[in-house]
Amino acid sequence: MHHEDVRAATFARNHGIRHFGREVHYRMVEGGHERRLGVDTARRVKLSDMGVNNPDSRDSMPIGYVAFYSTLNRVPLPTSRIVFLDYGVGTGRALCAAATFPMCRIIGIDISETLVKSARENLKRMRHRKATRVELRTIDAADYELPGDVNLIY
């Protein structure tokens, strides 16, 4: 048996077949979005790998695409008027997903230079980008001065 087969069997045994089925579906949907956009944002990044020494920081874990798109579609503003700020941009999943809409401007910030670099690489190679003004900065959110035109924060 391959390592992945053992992990899958263990997961199914520990959590039940229904939860296993939901997890398989979730991973297939997430992988489909990653391939469609041409990005690699699916991984959890441990705090110890970020090069950050801040007691308020946590591991970086991306939001699910379905949850993000569903929430964004409920925002009562035309996307062309949205100035989106992603606090804790991580590897750039929310930033790249937001960039598939023709937003006025998108800003991503993170305390970790490692994560900002990863988000920048994902942004460069992503497909289906409609937003033209996307900015990334390495800065502690506590030190970041919120621009006056930001009207949607994640």
PDB file of C-alpha atoms in Angstrom:
ATOM      1  CA  MET A   1       0.000   0.000   0.000  1.00  0.00           C
ATOM      2  CA  HIS A   2       1.262   3.497  -0.856  1.00  0.00           C
ATOM      3  CA  HIS A   3       1.720   6.129   1.859  1.00  0.00           C
ATOM      4  CA  GLU A   4      -1.236   8.185   0.524  1.00  0.00           C
ATOM      5  CA  ASP A   5      -3.487   5.090   0.551  1.00  0.00           C
ATOM      6  CA  VAL A   6      -2.595   4.418   4.182  1.00  0.00           C
ATOM      7  CA  ARG A   7      -3.294   8.046   5.131  1.00  0.00           C
ATOM      8  CA  ALA A   8      -6.665   7.962   3.337  1.00  0.00           C
ATOM      9  CA  ALA A   9      -7.660   4.690   4.995  1.00  0.00           C
ATOM     10  CA  THR A  10      -6.616   6.005   8.413  1.00  0.00           C
ATOM     11  CA  PHE A  11      -8.604   9.229   7.865  1.00  0.00           C
ATOM     12  CA  ALA A  12     -11.717   7.257   6.811  1.00  0.00           C
ATOM     13  CA  ARG A  13     -11.389   4.943   9.808  1.00  0.00           C
ATOM     14  CA  ASN A  14     -10.908   7.822  12.276  1.00  0.00           C
ATOM     15  CA  HIS A  15     -13.522  10.229  10.910  1.00  0.00           C
ATOM     16  CA  GLY A  16     -16.059   8.045   9.117  1.00  0.00           C
ATOM     17  CA  ILE A  17     -16.820   7.525   5.460  1.00  0.00           C
ATOM     18  CA  ARG A  18     -19.186  10.531   5.188  1.00  0.00           C
ATOM     19  CA  HIS A  19     -16.561  12.965   6.449  1.00  0.00           C
ATOM     20  CA  PHE A  20     -13.962  11.246   4.249  1.00  0.00           C
ATOM     21  CA  GLY A  21     -16.212  11.792   1.206  1.00  0.00           C
ATOM     22  CA  ARG A  22     -16.656  15.490   2.062  1.00  0.00           C
ATOM     23  CA  GLU A  23     -12.896  15.881   2.476  1.00  0.00           C
ATOM     24  CA  VAL A  24     -12.207  14.240  -0.899  1.00  0.00           C
ATOM     25  CA  HIS A  25     -14.785  16.517  -2.547  1.00  0.00           C
ATOM     26  CA  TYR A  26     -13.317  19.619  -0.853  1.00  0.00           C
ATOM     27  CA  ARG A  27      -9.792  18.755  -1.994  1.00  0.00           C
ATOM     28  CA  MET A  28     -10.934  18.084  -5.556  1.00  0.00           C
ATOM     29  CA  VAL A  29     -12.751  21.432  -5.740  1.00  0.00           C
ATOM     30  CA  GLU A  30      -9.803  23.295  -4.211  1.00  0.00           C
ATOM     31  CA  GLY A  31      -7.373  21.583  -6.594  1.00  0.00           C
ATOM     32  CA  GLY A  32      -9.588  22.513  -9.538  1.00  0.00           C
ATOM     33  CA  HIS A  33      -9.474  26.188  -8.576  1.00  0.00           C
ATOM     34  CA  GLU A  34      -5.701  26.037  -8.078  1.00  0.00           C
ATOM     35  CA  ARG A  35      -5.222  24.515 -11.551  1.00  0.00           C
ATOM     36  CA  ARG A  36      -7.649  26.952 -13.194  1.00  0.00           C
ATOM     37  CA  LEU A  37      -5.823  29.945 -11.727  1.00  0.00           C
ATOM     38  CA  GLY A  38      -2.355  28.435 -12.139  1.00  0.00           C
ATOM     39  CA  VAL A  39      -1.401  29.097  -8.505  1.00  0.00           C
ATOM     40  CA  ASP A  40      -0.055  27.110  -5.567  1.00  0.00           C
ATOM     41  CA  THR A  41      -1.732  28.378  -2.394  1.00  0.00           C
ATOM     42  CA  ALA A  42      -3.147  25.175  -0.905  1.00  0.00           C
ATOM     43  CA  ARG A  43      -0.557  24.533   1.746  1.00  0.00           C
ATOM     44  CA  ARG A  44      -0.521  25.423   5.406  1.00  0.00           C
ATOM     45  CA  VAL A  45       2.613  27.379   6.329  1.00  0.00           C
ATOM     46  CA  LYS A  46       3.853  26.891   9.866  1.00  0.00           C
ATOM     47  CA  LEU A  47       4.904  29.939  11.838  1.00  0.00           C
ATOM     48  CA  SER A  48       8.366  28.426  12.278  1.00  0.00           C
ATOM     49  CA  ASP A  49       8.814  28.479   8.459  1.00  0.00           C
ATOM     50  CA  MET A  50       7.798  32.124   8.024  1.00  0.00           C
ATOM     51  CA  GLY A  51      10.841  33.814   9.505  1.00  0.00           C
ATOM     52  CA  VAL A  52       8.611  35.696  11.947  1.00  0.00           C
ATOM     53  CA  ASN A  53       9.170  36.183  15.644  1.00  0.00           C
ATOM     54  CA  ASN A  54       5.911  37.738  16.805  1.00  0.00           C
ATOM     55  CA  PRO A  55       3.789  36.304  19.633  1.00  0.00           C
ATOM     56  CA  ASP A  56       0.585  37.483  17.897  1.00  0.00           C
ATOM     57  CA  SER A  57       1.326  35.584  14.659  1.00  0.00           C
ATOM     58  CA  ARG A  58      -0.157  32.201  13.762  1.00  0.00           C
ATOM     59  CA  ASP A  59       0.304  29.533  11.100  1.00  0.00           C
ATOM     60  CA  SER A  60      -0.965  30.600   7.683  1.00  0.00           C
ATOM     61  CA  MET A  61      -3.913  28.567   6.369  1.00  0.00           C
ATOM     62  CA  PRO A  62      -5.820  29.597   3.232  1.00  0.00           C
ATOM     63  CA  ILE A  63      -9.578  30.091   3.081  1.00  0.00           C
ATOM     64  CA  GLY A  64     -11.537  27.698   0.874  1.00  0.00           C
ATOM     65  CA  TYR A  65     -12.276  29.030  -2.617  1.00  0.00           C
ATOM     66  CA  VAL A  66     -16.003  28.258  -2.420  1.00  0.00           C
ATOM     67  CA  ALA A  67     -16.340  30.125   0.885  1.00  0.00           C
ATOM     68  CA  PHE A  68     -14.344  33.096  -0.436  1.00  0.00           C
ATOM     69  CA  TYR A  69     -16.211  33.411  -3.747  1.00  0.00           C
ATOM     70  CA  SER A  70     -19.566  32.911  -2.031  1.00  0.00           C
ATOM     71  CA  THR A  71     -18.819  35.700   0.451  1.00  0.00           C
ATOM     72  CA  LEU A  72     -17.436  38.049  -2.204  1.00  0.00           C
ATOM     73  CA  ASN A  73     -20.518  37.583  -4.391  1.00  0.00           C
ATOM     74  CA  ARG A  74     -22.664  38.838  -1.494  1.00  0.00           C
ATOM     75  CA  VAL A  75     -20.838  42.165  -1.138  1.00  0.00           C
ATOM     76  CA  PRO A  76     -23.371  44.909  -1.993  1.00  0.00           C
ATOM     77  CA  LEU A  77     -20.939  46.964  -4.094  1.00  0.00           C
ATOM     78  CA  PRO A  78     -20.065  46.817  -7.774  1.00  0.00           C
ATOM     79  CA  THR A  79     -16.696  45.042  -7.983  1.00  0.00           C
ATOM     80  CA  SER A  80     -15.259  47.943  -9.998  1.00  0.00           C
ATOM     81  CA  ARG A  81     -15.672  50.150  -6.898  1.00  0.00           C
ATOM     82  CA  ILE A  82     -14.088  47.729  -4.420  1.00  0.00           C
ATOM     83  CA  VAL A  83     -10.726  48.493  -2.840  1.00  0.00           C
ATOM     84  CA  PHE A  84      -9.875  45.176  -1.204  1.00  0.00           C
ATOM     85  CA  LEU A  85      -7.364  44.735   1.631  1.00  0.00           C
ATOM     86  CA  ASP A  86      -6.096  41.284   2.551  1.00  0.00           C
ATOM     87  CA  TYR A  87      -4.609  41.421   6.058  1.00  0.00           C
ATOM     88  CA  GLY A  88      -2.260  38.448   6.388  1.00  0.00           C
ATOM     89  CA  VAL A  89      -2.022  37.677   2.673  1.00  0.00           C
ATOM     90  CA  GLY A  90      -0.182  34.401   3.259  1.00  0.00           C
ATOM     91  CA  THR A  91       0.568  32.620  -0.022  1.00  0.00           C
ATOM     92  CA  GLY A  92      -1.983  34.848  -1.760  1.00  0.00           C
ATOM     93  CA  ARG A  93      -5.106  32.720  -2.151  1.00  0.00           C
ATOM     94  CA  ALA A  94      -7.670  35.411  -1.247  1.00  0.00           C
ATOM     95  CA  LEU A  95      -5.633  38.051  -3.093  1.00  0.00           C
ATOM     96  CA  CYS A  96      -5.497  35.973  -6.302  1.00  0.00           C
ATOM     97  CA  ALA A  97      -9.164  34.974  -6.025  1.00  0.00           C
ATOM     98  CA  ALA A  98     -10.107  38.644  -5.568  1.00  0.00           C
ATOM     99  CA  ALA A  99      -7.968  39.534  -8.596  1.00  0.00           C
ATOM    100  CA  THR A 100     -10.271  37.432 -10.797  1.00  0.00           C
ATOM    101  CA  PHE A 101     -12.744  40.321 -10.400  1.00  0.00           C
ATOM    102  CA  PRO A 102     -12.188  43.769 -11.969  1.00  0.00           C
ATOM    103  CA  MET A 103     -11.714  45.492  -8.610  1.00  0.00           C
ATOM    104  CA  CYS A 104     -10.507  49.072  -8.401  1.00  0.00           C
ATOM    105  CA  ARG A 105      -7.477  48.086  -6.310  1.00  0.00           C
ATOM    106  CA  ILE A 106      -6.271  45.117  -4.271  1.00  0.00           C
ATOM    107  CA  ILE A 107      -3.752  45.321  -1.428  1.00  0.00           C
ATOM    108  CA  GLY A 108      -2.135  42.405   0.350  1.00  0.00           C
ATOM    109  CA  ILE A 109      -0.008  42.757   3.469  1.00  0.00           C
ATOM    110  CA  ASP A 110       1.796  40.263   5.643  1.00  0.00           C
ATOM    111  CA  ILE A 111       4.410  40.408   8.369  1.00  0.00           C
ATOM    112  CA  SER A 112       6.350  37.584   6.692  1.00  0.00           C
ATOM    113  CA  GLU A 113       8.626  38.421   3.749  1.00  0.00           C
ATOM    114  CA  THR A 114       8.612  34.692   2.910  1.00  0.00           C
ATOM    115  CA  LEU A 115       4.830  34.700   2.517  1.00  0.00           C
ATOM    116  CA  VAL A 116       4.754  37.980   0.579  1.00  0.00           C
ATOM    117  CA  LYS A 117       7.316  36.526  -1.821  1.00  0.00           C
ATOM    118  CA  SER A 118       5.142  33.432  -2.289  1.00  0.00           C
ATOM    119  CA  ALA A 119       2.022  35.582  -2.848  1.00  0.00           C
ATOM    120  CA  ARG A 120       3.926  37.696  -5.388  1.00  0.00           C
ATOM    121  CA  GLU A 121       5.009  34.572  -7.292  1.00  0.00           C
ATOM    122  CA  ASN A 122       1.422  33.269  -7.342  1.00  0.00           C
ATOM    123  CA  LEU A 123       0.147  36.634  -8.564  1.00  0.00           C
ATOM    124  CA  LYS A 124       2.724  36.709 -11.387  1.00  0.00           C
ATOM    125  CA  ARG A 125       1.775  33.304 -12.732  1.00  0.00           C
ATOM    126  CA  MET A 126      -1.983  33.397 -12.132  1.00  0.00           C
ATOM    127  CA  ARG A 127      -4.435  33.128 -15.014  1.00  0.00           C
ATOM    128  CA  HIS A 128      -7.839  34.823 -15.368  1.00  0.00           C
ATOM    129  CA  ARG A 129      -6.676  38.024 -13.655  1.00  0.00           C
ATOM    130  CA  LYS A 130      -9.022  40.984 -14.164  1.00  0.00           C
ATOM    131  CA  ALA A 131      -7.732  43.410 -11.523  1.00  0.00           C
ATOM    132  CA  THR A 132      -4.914  45.613 -12.807  1.00  0.00           C
ATOM    133  CA  ARG A 133      -3.868  47.374  -9.588  1.00  0.00           C
ATOM    134  CA  VAL A 134      -2.566  44.825  -7.093  1.00  0.00           C
ATOM    135  CA  GLU A 135      -0.033  45.741  -4.408  1.00  0.00           C
ATOM    136  CA  LEU A 136       1.870  43.569  -1.932  1.00  0.00           C
ATOM    137  CA  ARG A 137       3.754  44.815   1.124  1.00  0.00           C
ATOM    138  CA  THR A 138       5.719  43.267   3.945  1.00  0.00           C
ATOM    139  CA  ILE A 139       4.555  45.020   7.097  1.00  0.00           C
ATOM    140  CA  ASP A 140       3.117  44.200  10.502  1.00  0.00           C
ATOM    141  CA  ALA A 141      -0.643  44.822  10.409  1.00  0.00           C
ATOM    142  CA  ALA A 142      -0.320  46.750  13.689  1.00  0.00           C
ATOM    143  CA  ASP A 143       1.970  49.241  11.916  1.00  0.00           C
ATOM    144  CA  TYR A 144      -0.026  49.478   8.687  1.00  0.00           C
ATOM    145  CA  GLU A 145      -1.885  52.716   8.083  1.00  0.00           C
ATOM    146  CA  LEU A 146      -5.228  51.831   6.538  1.00  0.00           C
ATOM    147  CA  PRO A 147      -5.737  53.715   3.245  1.00  0.00           C
ATOM    148  CA  GLY A 148      -8.880  55.852   3.229  1.00  0.00           C
ATOM    149  CA  ASP A 149     -10.284  54.278   0.071  1.00  0.00           C
ATOM    150  CA  VAL A 150     -10.315  50.671   1.399  1.00  0.00           C
ATOM    151  CA  ASN A 151     -13.912  49.480   1.602  1.00  0.00           C
ATOM    152  CA  LEU A 152     -13.548  45.696   1.899  1.00  0.00           C
ATOM    153  CA  ILE A 153     -11.195  43.968   4.349  1.00  0.00           C
ATOM    154  CA  TYR A 154     -10.394  40.285   4.601  1.00  0.00           C
TER     155      TYR A 154
END
